[in-house]
PDB file of C-alpha atoms in Angstrom:
ATOM      1  CA  MET A   1      47.447 -64.551 -26.218  1.00 43.00           C
ATOM      2  CA  THR A   2      48.710 -64.145 -22.300  1.00 42.00           C
ATOM      3  CA  GLN A   3      52.581 -66.557 -22.613  1.00 50.00           C
ATOM      4  CA  ASN A   4      53.915 -68.543 -19.863  1.00 67.00           C
ATOM      5  CA  PRO A   5      51.395 -68.831 -17.180  1.00 89.00           C
ATOM      6  CA  ILE A   6      48.868 -69.666 -20.399  1.00 89.00           C
ATOM      7  CA  LEU A   7      50.953 -71.228 -22.430  1.00 89.00           C
ATOM      8  CA  LYS A   8      51.645 -74.531 -19.465  1.00 91.00           C
ATOM      9  CA  VAL A   9      48.051 -75.000 -19.119  1.00 95.00           C
ATOM     10  CA  LEU A  10      48.297 -75.485 -22.694  1.00 94.00           C
ATOM     11  CA  SER A  11      51.156 -77.548 -22.384  1.00 92.00           C
ATOM     12  CA  THR A  12      50.152 -79.952 -19.636  1.00 95.00           C
ATOM     13  CA  PHE A  13      46.788 -80.812 -20.910  1.00 96.00           C
ATOM     14  CA  LYS A  14      48.431 -81.926 -24.216  1.00 94.00           C
ATOM     15  CA  LYS A  15      50.990 -83.542 -21.976  1.00 94.00           C
ATOM     16  CA  HIS A  16      48.109 -86.069 -20.626  1.00 97.00           C
ATOM     17  CA  LYS A  17      46.221 -86.092 -24.049  1.00 97.00           C
ATOM     18  CA  VAL A  18      43.469 -84.865 -22.634  1.00 98.00           C
ATOM     19  CA  LYS A  19      40.602 -84.059 -25.782  1.00 98.00           C
ATOM     20  CA  CYS A  20      39.498 -80.826 -24.730  1.00 98.00           C
ATOM     21  CA  LEU A  21      39.422 -76.862 -26.356  1.00 98.00           C
ATOM     22  CA  LEU A  22      39.418 -73.865 -25.752  1.00 97.00           C
ATOM     23  CA  ILE A  23      37.057 -71.389 -25.421  1.00 97.00           C
ATOM     24  CA  GLY A  24      36.530 -67.772 -23.515  1.00 94.00           C
ATOM     25  CA  GLY A  25      38.487 -64.635 -23.646  1.00 92.00           C
ATOM     26  CA  GLN A  26      42.637 -66.602 -24.500  1.00 92.00           C
ATOM     27  CA  ALA A  27      40.013 -67.709 -27.948  1.00 95.00           C
ATOM     28  CA  CYS A  28      39.137 -64.742 -28.264  1.00 94.00           C
ATOM     29  CA  ILE A  29      42.432 -64.075 -27.775  1.00 92.00           C
ATOM     30  CA  ILE A  30      43.792 -66.060 -30.961  1.00 92.00           C
ATOM     31  CA  TYR A  31      40.938 -64.626 -33.380  1.00 94.00           C
ATOM     32  CA  GLY A  32      42.536 -60.943 -32.887  1.00 88.00           C
ATOM     33  CA  ALA A  33      38.865 -59.694 -30.809  1.00 86.00           C
ATOM     34  CA  ALA A  34      40.673 -59.091 -26.854  1.00 76.00           C
ATOM     35  CA  GLU A  35      43.562 -57.833 -25.952  1.00 67.00           C
ATOM     36  CA  PHE A  36      44.074 -59.970 -21.963  1.00 74.00           C
ATOM     37  CA  SER A  37      42.600 -62.589 -20.160  1.00 74.00           C
ATOM     38  CA  ARG A  38      44.191 -64.210 -17.005  1.00 76.00           C
ATOM     39  CA  ASP A  39      41.449 -66.877 -17.091  1.00 84.00           C
ATOM     40  CA  SER A  40      41.770 -69.856 -19.448  1.00 94.00           C
ATOM     41  CA  ASP A  41      38.539 -71.291 -20.715  1.00 96.00           C
ATOM     42  CA  PHE A  42      38.055 -75.353 -21.490  1.00 98.00           C
ATOM     43  CA  VAL A  43      35.150 -77.007 -22.806  1.00 98.00           C
ATOM     44  CA  VAL A  44      36.088 -80.757 -22.848  1.00 98.00           C
ATOM     45  CA  PHE A  45      36.240 -84.737 -23.828  1.00 98.00           C
ATOM     46  CA  CYS A  46      32.903 -85.989 -21.304  1.00 97.00           C
ATOM     47  CA  SER A  47      34.707 -88.621 -21.088  1.00 97.00           C
ATOM     48  CA  ASP A  48      35.632 -91.907 -18.110  1.00 97.00           C
ATOM     49  CA  ASP A  49      39.341 -91.502 -19.557  1.00 98.00           C
ATOM     50  CA  ASN A  50      39.690 -87.651 -20.165  1.00 98.00           C
ATOM     51  CA  LEU A  51      37.985 -86.388 -17.680  1.00 98.00           C
ATOM     52  CA  GLU A  52      41.114 -89.183 -15.562  1.00 98.00           C
ATOM     53  CA  ARG A  53      43.392 -86.947 -18.310  1.00 98.00           C
ATOM     54  CA  LEU A  54      42.574 -84.130 -16.875  1.00 98.00           C
ATOM     55  CA  LYS A  55      42.280 -85.210 -13.649  1.00 98.00           C
ATOM     56  CA  GLU A  56      46.513 -85.731 -13.824  1.00 98.00           C
ATOM     57  CA  ALA A  57      46.927 -83.011 -15.805  1.00 98.00           C
ATOM     58  CA  LEU A  58      45.056 -80.005 -13.308  1.00 98.00           C
ATOM     59  CA  SER A  59      47.710 -82.218  -9.989  1.00 98.00           C
ATOM     60  CA  ALA A  60      50.699 -81.415 -12.188  1.00 97.00           C
ATOM     61  CA  LEU A  61      49.593 -78.522 -11.788  1.00 97.00           C
ATOM     62  CA  LYS A  62      48.884 -78.667  -8.261  1.00 97.00           C
ATOM     63  CA  ALA A  63      44.771 -77.811  -9.302  1.00 97.00           C
ATOM     64  CA  GLU A  64      42.910 -76.750  -6.787  1.00 97.00           C
ATOM     65  CA  LEU A  65      38.740 -76.996  -7.212  1.00 96.00           C
ATOM     66  CA  ILE A  66      38.049 -73.360  -6.529  1.00 95.00           C
ATOM     67  CA  TYR A  67      33.557 -74.380  -5.713  1.00 91.00           C
ATOM     68  CA  VAL A  68      31.429 -76.807  -5.868  1.00 93.00           C
ATOM     69  CA  PRO A  69      30.635 -78.887  -7.521  1.00 96.00           C
ATOM     70  CA  SER A  70      33.196 -81.617  -7.854  1.00 95.00           C
ATOM     71  CA  LEU A  71      35.543 -82.993 -11.080  1.00 97.00           C
ATOM     72  CA  GLU A  72      32.392 -85.562 -12.245  1.00 97.00           C
ATOM     73  CA  ALA A  73      30.575 -86.725 -15.716  1.00 97.00           C
ATOM     74  CA  ASP A  74      27.262 -86.348 -14.201  1.00 97.00           C
ATOM     75  CA  TYR A  75      28.041 -82.391 -13.068  1.00 97.00           C
ATOM     76  CA  LEU A  76      29.626 -81.751 -16.337  1.00 98.00           C
ATOM     77  CA  GLU A  77      27.426 -83.395 -18.238  1.00 97.00           C
ATOM     78  CA  ARG A  78      23.674 -81.791 -16.823  1.00 96.00           C
ATOM     79  CA  GLY A  79      25.741 -77.933 -17.858  1.00 97.00           C
ATOM     80  CA  HIS A  80      27.822 -76.583 -15.026  1.00 97.00           C
ATOM     81  CA  ALA A  81      31.179 -75.640 -14.950  1.00 97.00           C
ATOM     82  CA  CYS A  82      34.008 -76.652 -12.812  1.00 97.00           C
ATOM     83  CA  HIS A  83      36.334 -74.012 -11.424  1.00 97.00           C
ATOM     84  CA  PHE A  84      39.963 -74.872 -10.421  1.00 97.00           C
ATOM     85  CA  ARG A  85      43.003 -72.562  -9.257  1.00 97.00           C
ATOM     86  CA  CYS A  86      46.356 -73.432  -9.900  1.00 97.00           C
ATOM     87  CA  ASN A  87      48.912 -73.632  -7.029  1.00 95.00           C
ATOM     88  CA  ALA A  88      52.409 -75.007  -9.749  1.00 95.00           C
ATOM     89  CA  LYS A  89      55.075 -71.615 -10.255  1.00 91.00           C
ATOM     90  CA  ASP A  90      54.766 -70.736 -13.517  1.00 90.00           C
ATOM     91  CA  VAL A  91      51.170 -70.940 -13.016  1.00 94.00           C
ATOM     92  CA  LYS A  92      49.938 -69.666  -9.520  1.00 93.00           C
ATOM     93  CA  LYS A  93      46.876 -68.269  -9.100  1.00 93.00           C
ATOM     94  CA  LEU A  94      45.678 -68.577 -12.619  1.00 95.00           C
ATOM     95  CA  ARG A  95      42.187 -70.167 -13.297  1.00 96.00           C
ATOM     96  CA  ILE A  96      40.988 -72.762 -14.193  1.00 97.00           C
ATOM     97  CA  ASP A  97      37.031 -72.827 -15.961  1.00 97.00           C
ATOM     98  CA  VAL A  98      36.139 -76.108 -17.956  1.00 98.00           C
ATOM     99  CA  ILE A  99      32.519 -77.179 -19.275  1.00 98.00           C
ATOM    100  CA  SER A 100      31.842 -80.546 -21.484  1.00 98.00           C
ATOM    101  CA  LYS A 101      28.182 -78.257 -22.739  1.00 97.00           C
ATOM    102  CA  LEU A 102      27.754 -75.042 -24.152  1.00 98.00           C
ATOM    103  CA  ARG A 103      23.952 -73.549 -23.849  1.00 97.00           C
ATOM    104  CA  GLY A 104      23.655 -72.916 -27.386  1.00 96.00           C
ATOM    105  CA  CYS A 105      25.513 -74.767 -29.263  1.00 98.00           C
ATOM    106  CA  ASP A 106      26.037 -78.267 -31.047  1.00 98.00           C
ATOM    107  CA  PRO A 107      27.822 -81.537 -29.132  1.00 97.00           C
ATOM    108  CA  PHE A 108      31.021 -81.998 -28.084  1.00 98.00           C
ATOM    109  CA  ASP A 109      31.931 -83.742 -30.926  1.00 97.00           C
ATOM    110  CA  LYS A 110      30.900 -81.642 -33.158  1.00 98.00           C
ATOM    111  CA  LEU A 111      32.750 -78.835 -32.183  1.00 98.00           C
ATOM    112  CA  TRP A 112      35.869 -80.779 -32.596  1.00 98.00           C
ATOM    113  CA  GLU A 113      35.391 -81.504 -35.741  1.00 98.00           C
ATOM    114  CA  ARG A 114      35.289 -77.911 -36.124  1.00 98.00           C
ATOM    115  CA  LYS A 115      37.725 -77.047 -34.403  1.00 98.00           C
ATOM    116  CA  LYS A 116      40.738 -74.882 -34.982  1.00 97.00           C
ATOM    117  CA  THR A 117      44.495 -75.889 -35.120  1.00 96.00           C
ATOM    118  CA  VAL A 118      47.201 -73.705 -34.289  1.00 93.00           C
ATOM    119  CA  SER A 119      50.907 -73.472 -34.666  1.00 90.00           C
ATOM    120  CA  LEU A 120      52.972 -71.871 -31.762  1.00 80.00           C
ATOM    121  CA  LYS A 121      56.189 -70.517 -32.979  1.00 77.00           C
ATOM    122  CA  GLY A 122      57.959 -72.822 -29.623  1.00 74.00           C
ATOM    123  CA  GLY A 123      56.683 -75.318 -31.793  1.00 78.00           C
ATOM    124  CA  GLY A 124      53.317 -77.750 -31.296  1.00 83.00           C
ATOM    125  CA  THR A 125      49.628 -77.096 -31.523  1.00 90.00           C
ATOM    126  CA  ILE A 126      46.546 -75.855 -29.438  1.00 92.00           C
ATOM    127  CA  ASP A 127      43.348 -76.581 -30.571  1.00 97.00           C
ATOM    128  CA  ILE A 128      40.603 -74.144 -30.423  1.00 97.00           C
ATOM    129  CA  ILE A 129      37.078 -73.853 -30.486  1.00 98.00           C
ATOM    130  CA  GLY A 130      35.936 -72.753 -34.151  1.00 98.00           C
ATOM    131  CA  LEU A 131      35.208 -69.245 -34.871  1.00 98.00           C
ATOM    132  CA  GLU A 132      31.432 -69.456 -35.118  1.00 98.00           C
ATOM    133  CA  ASP A 133      31.025 -71.316 -32.448  1.00 98.00           C
ATOM    134  CA  LEU A 134      33.172 -68.733 -30.233  1.00 98.00           C
ATOM    135  CA  VAL A 135      30.188 -66.792 -31.141  1.00 98.00           C
ATOM    136  CA  GLN A 136      27.235 -68.587 -30.407  1.00 98.00           C
ATOM    137  CA  SER A 137      28.938 -68.938 -26.852  1.00 98.00           C
ATOM    138  CA  LYS A 138      29.418 -65.950 -26.387  1.00 97.00           C
ATOM    139  CA  LYS A 139      25.546 -65.639 -26.434  1.00 98.00           C
ATOM    140  CA  THR A 140      25.026 -65.042 -22.181  1.00 98.00           C
ATOM    141  CA  GLN A 141      23.500 -62.671 -20.118  1.00 98.00           C
ATOM    142  CA  ARG A 142      26.819 -61.122 -20.430  1.00 96.00           C
ATOM    143  CA  ASP A 143      27.405 -57.516 -21.810  1.00 96.00           C
ATOM    144  CA  LYS A 144      31.211 -58.349 -21.986  1.00 94.00           C
ATOM    145  CA  ASP A 145      30.428 -61.244 -24.220  1.00 96.00           C
ATOM    146  CA  TRP A 146      27.795 -59.648 -26.634  1.00 97.00           C
ATOM    147  CA  LEU A 147      30.466 -56.099 -26.927  1.00 96.00           C
ATOM    148  CA  MET A 148      33.215 -59.325 -27.873  1.00 96.00           C
ATOM    149  CA  LEU A 149      30.492 -61.177 -30.299  1.00 97.00           C
ATOM    150  CA  LYS A 150      30.600 -57.996 -32.300  1.00 97.00           C
ATOM    151  CA  ARG A 151      33.909 -58.029 -32.716  1.00 97.00           C
ATOM    152  CA  LEU A 152      34.818 -61.214 -33.289  1.00 97.00           C
ATOM    153  CA  VAL A 153      32.383 -61.663 -36.009  1.00 98.00           C
ATOM    154  CA  GLU A 154      33.210 -57.431 -37.653  1.00 97.00           C
ATOM    155  CA  ASP A 155      37.335 -58.671 -38.306  1.00 97.00           C
ATOM    156  CA  ASP A 156      36.212 -61.153 -39.888  1.00 97.00           C
ATOM    157  CA  ILE A 157      34.447 -59.700 -42.056  1.00 98.00           C
ATOM    158  CA  ILE A 158      37.565 -56.701 -42.484  1.00 96.00           C
ATOM    159  CA  LEU A 159      39.743 -60.043 -42.283  1.00 95.00           C
ATOM    160  CA  ASN A 160      37.894 -62.028 -44.936  1.00 96.00           C
ATOM    161  CA  ASN A 161      35.887 -59.053 -47.468  1.00 94.00           C
ATOM    162  CA  ASP A 162      38.020 -59.849 -50.461  1.00 94.00           C
ATOM    163  CA  ASN A 163      35.971 -62.372 -52.214  1.00 92.00           C
ATOM    164  CA  PRO A 164      34.607 -64.429 -49.249  1.00 97.00           C
ATOM    165  CA  SER A 165      32.529 -67.502 -50.076  1.00 97.00           C
ATOM    166  CA  ASP A 166      28.989 -67.298 -50.500  1.00 98.00           C
ATOM    167  CA  GLU A 167      29.514 -69.569 -47.326  1.00 98.00           C
ATOM    168  CA  ARG A 168      31.320 -66.774 -44.698  1.00 98.00           C
ATOM    169  CA  VAL A 169      28.648 -64.069 -45.609  1.00 98.00           C
ATOM    170  CA  ARG A 170      26.132 -65.445 -45.096  1.00 98.00           C
ATOM    171  CA  TRP A 171      27.208 -66.396 -41.633  1.00 98.00           C
ATOM    172  CA  TRP A 172      27.626 -62.618 -41.526  1.00 98.00           C
ATOM    173  CA  PHE A 173      24.155 -61.558 -42.328  1.00 98.00           C
ATOM    174  CA  LEU A 174      22.943 -64.255 -40.085  1.00 98.00           C
ATOM    175  CA  GLU A 175      25.639 -63.464 -37.104  1.00 98.00           C
ATOM    176  CA  SER A 176      26.770 -59.489 -37.795  1.00 98.00           C
ATOM    177  CA  ARG A 177      25.564 -57.088 -34.471  1.00 98.00           C
ATOM    178  CA  SER A 178      26.383 -54.024 -37.034  1.00 98.00           C
ATOM    179  CA  PRO A 179      24.104 -52.189 -38.469  1.00 98.00           C
ATOM    180  CA  ASP A 180      25.847 -50.528 -41.298  1.00 98.00           C
ATOM    181  CA  SER A 181      28.007 -53.102 -41.959  1.00 98.00           C
ATOM    182  CA  LEU A 182      24.133 -55.559 -42.518  1.00 98.00           C
ATOM    183  CA  ILE A 183      23.295 -51.986 -45.074  1.00 98.00           C
ATOM    184  CA  ARG A 184      26.228 -52.314 -46.450  1.00 98.00           C
ATOM    185  CA  LEU A 185      26.800 -56.163 -47.001  1.00 98.00           C
ATOM    186  CA  ALA A 186      22.306 -55.557 -48.540  1.00 98.00           C
ATOM    187  CA  LYS A 187      23.723 -53.125 -50.595  1.00 98.00           C
ATOM    188  CA  GLU A 188      26.904 -55.990 -52.274  1.00 97.00           C
ATOM    189  CA  TYR A 189      25.020 -58.935 -51.930  1.00 98.00           C
ATOM    190  CA  PRO A 190      21.029 -58.397 -52.555  1.00 98.00           C
ATOM    191  CA  GLU A 191      20.092 -62.387 -53.710  1.00 98.00           C
ATOM    192  CA  ILE A 192      22.347 -63.699 -50.061  1.00 98.00           C
ATOM    193  CA  VAL A 193      20.573 -61.320 -48.115  1.00 98.00           C
ATOM    194  CA  LYS A 194      16.957 -61.795 -49.402  1.00 97.00           C
ATOM    195  CA  ASP A 195      17.956 -66.333 -48.488  1.00 97.00           C
ATOM    196  CA  CYS A 196      18.662 -64.922 -45.484  1.00 98.00           C
ATOM    197  CA  ALA A 197      16.809 -63.076 -44.624  1.00 98.00           C
ATOM    198  CA  ALA A 198      13.753 -66.423 -43.564  1.00 96.00           C
ATOM    199  CA  HIS A 199      16.862 -67.562 -40.994  1.00 97.00           C
ATOM    200  CA  ARG A 200      17.019 -63.709 -39.924  1.00 98.00           C
ATOM    201  CA  PRO A 201      14.092 -60.923 -40.854  1.00 98.00           C
ATOM    202  CA  LEU A 202      14.816 -57.916 -39.187  1.00 98.00           C
ATOM    203  CA  LEU A 203      17.570 -58.493 -42.494  1.00 98.00           C
ATOM    204  CA  SER A 204      14.844 -56.811 -44.844  1.00 98.00           C
ATOM    205  CA  ASP A 205      16.100 -52.782 -42.047  1.00 98.00           C
ATOM    206  CA  ALA A 206      19.418 -53.566 -43.343  1.00 98.00           C
ATOM    207  CA  VAL A 207      17.599 -54.668 -47.331  1.00 98.00           C
ATOM    208  CA  ASN A 208      15.539 -50.860 -46.613  1.00 98.00           C
ATOM    209  CA  ILE A 209      18.559 -49.373 -45.213  1.00 98.00           C
ATOM    210  CA  ASP A 210      15.539 -48.713 -41.935  1.00 98.00           C
ATOM    211  CA  MET A 211      18.861 -47.671 -39.462  1.00 97.00           C
ATOM    212  CA  GLN A 212      16.612 -47.302 -36.114  1.00 97.00           C
ATOM    213  CA  LYS A 213      14.855 -50.244 -36.987  1.00 98.00           C
ATOM    214  CA  LEU A 214      17.938 -52.720 -37.388  1.00 98.00           C
ATOM    215  CA  ASP A 215      19.197 -51.319 -34.486  1.00 98.00           C
ATOM    216  CA  PHE A 216      16.317 -51.747 -32.490  1.00 98.00           C
ATOM    217  CA  HIS A 217      15.900 -55.564 -33.406  1.00 98.00           C
ATOM    218  CA  ILE A 218      19.517 -56.096 -32.927  1.00 98.00           C
ATOM    219  CA  HIS A 219      19.080 -54.940 -29.415  1.00 98.00           C
ATOM    220  CA  GLU A 220      15.274 -57.283 -29.674  1.00 98.00           C
ATOM    221  CA  GLU A 221      17.051 -60.248 -30.342  1.00 98.00           C
ATOM    222  CA  GLU A 222      20.299 -59.465 -28.025  1.00 98.00           C
ATOM    223  CA  LEU A 223      17.578 -59.281 -25.282  1.00 98.00           C
ATOM    224  CA  VAL A 224      15.936 -62.830 -26.133  1.00 98.00           C
ATOM    225  CA  GLU A 225      19.392 -64.824 -26.126  1.00 98.00           C
ATOM    226  CA  ARG A 226      20.410 -63.013 -22.641  1.00 98.00           C
ATOM    227  CA  ARG A 227      16.625 -64.000 -21.326  1.00 98.00           C
ATOM    228  CA  LYS A 228      17.465 -67.188 -23.144  1.00 98.00           C
ATOM    229  CA  ASP A 229      20.553 -67.575 -21.358  1.00 98.00           C
ATOM    230  CA  ILE A 230      19.524 -67.426 -17.812  1.00 98.00           C
ATOM    231  CA  GLU A 231      16.437 -69.670 -18.418  1.00 98.00           C
ATOM    232  CA  TYR A 232      19.107 -71.967 -18.702  1.00 98.00           C
ATOM    233  CA  TRP A 233      20.991 -71.824 -15.521  1.00 97.00           C
ATOM    234  CA  MET A 234      18.702 -71.113 -13.379  1.00 98.00           C
ATOM    235  CA  PRO A 235      18.024 -74.020 -12.480  1.00 97.00           C
ATOM    236  CA  LEU A 236      21.224 -74.529 -12.597  1.00 97.00           C
ATOM    237  CA  LYS A 237      22.064 -72.246  -9.863  1.00 96.00           C
ATOM    238  CA  LYS A 238      19.909 -73.845  -7.962  1.00 96.00           C
ATOM    239  CA  GLU A 239      20.844 -76.850  -7.805  1.00 96.00           C
ATOM    240  CA  LEU A 240      25.071 -75.327  -6.826  1.00 95.00           C
ATOM    241  CA  GLU A 241      22.966 -73.073  -4.216  1.00 94.00           C
ATOM    242  CA  THR A 242      22.205 -76.749  -2.482  1.00 93.00           C
ATOM    243  CA  LEU A 243      25.387 -78.335  -2.850  1.00 92.00           C
ATOM    244  CA  ARG A 244      27.377 -74.945  -1.456  1.00 89.00           C
ATOM    245  CA  HIS A 245      24.393 -75.522   1.618  1.00 84.00           C
ATOM    246  CA  ASN A 246      25.096 -79.497   1.906  1.00 83.00           C
ATOM    247  CA  VAL A 247      29.114 -78.885   1.988  1.00 73.00           C
ATOM    248  CA  LYS A 248      29.316 -76.241   4.669  1.00 60.00           C
ATOM    249  CA  GLU A 249      26.454 -78.478   6.876  1.00 47.00           C
ATOM    250  CA  ILE A 250      29.304 -80.745   6.632  1.00 39.00           C
ATOM    251  CA  PRO A 251      31.461 -81.511  10.095  1.00 37.00           C
TER     252      PRO A 251
END
């Protein structure tokens, strides 16, 4: 994880007791699926008290709003993200994005229950989104997110391949986007793959070792999720356009 700027943001949020989870590229770095990310993204608990603490933390970082909408519960609860640029020393020009709900993911309280707490070398801890929730959050319309999703799952398979729990294997079957991995896992865990195929029919291609069909259906599955993401953001983007227009009209 990028050392100074991001840690400064995290420590400032901790100091002000902001209830939030690190998501996005920085979370992927912690899980070992990325090497670098310029921004820091957070999913935050959307309560009046917590948003006040967040505003205090942003003020300490001299973070300025760079796009609409403003940091208000109403916007966050509808699914909007709020974007800031830091101007304080050691974090100058660092971008912070906050959101309170992630498309396709559970509400914040459930994400909080499944969070991962990481200890820092210099002391202290940071809270990041759980791996399964991070993978789900990456099912967007962006190419880079699907690449990251695949890496996250494949890395987990490699790291936990020795005597994994049945629950973990089921998650691999439901989320892996690698035909090779799915075919290998289907051979190793024939009973589990049969159970999972009821939820993800393309797994029958893995059982039948039909690489061409499996690859096609994985791609088709991705396109469905991309369309869902586009449809989810469409009304929110229209609302942003209206907000930008109204800001321009203010004398």
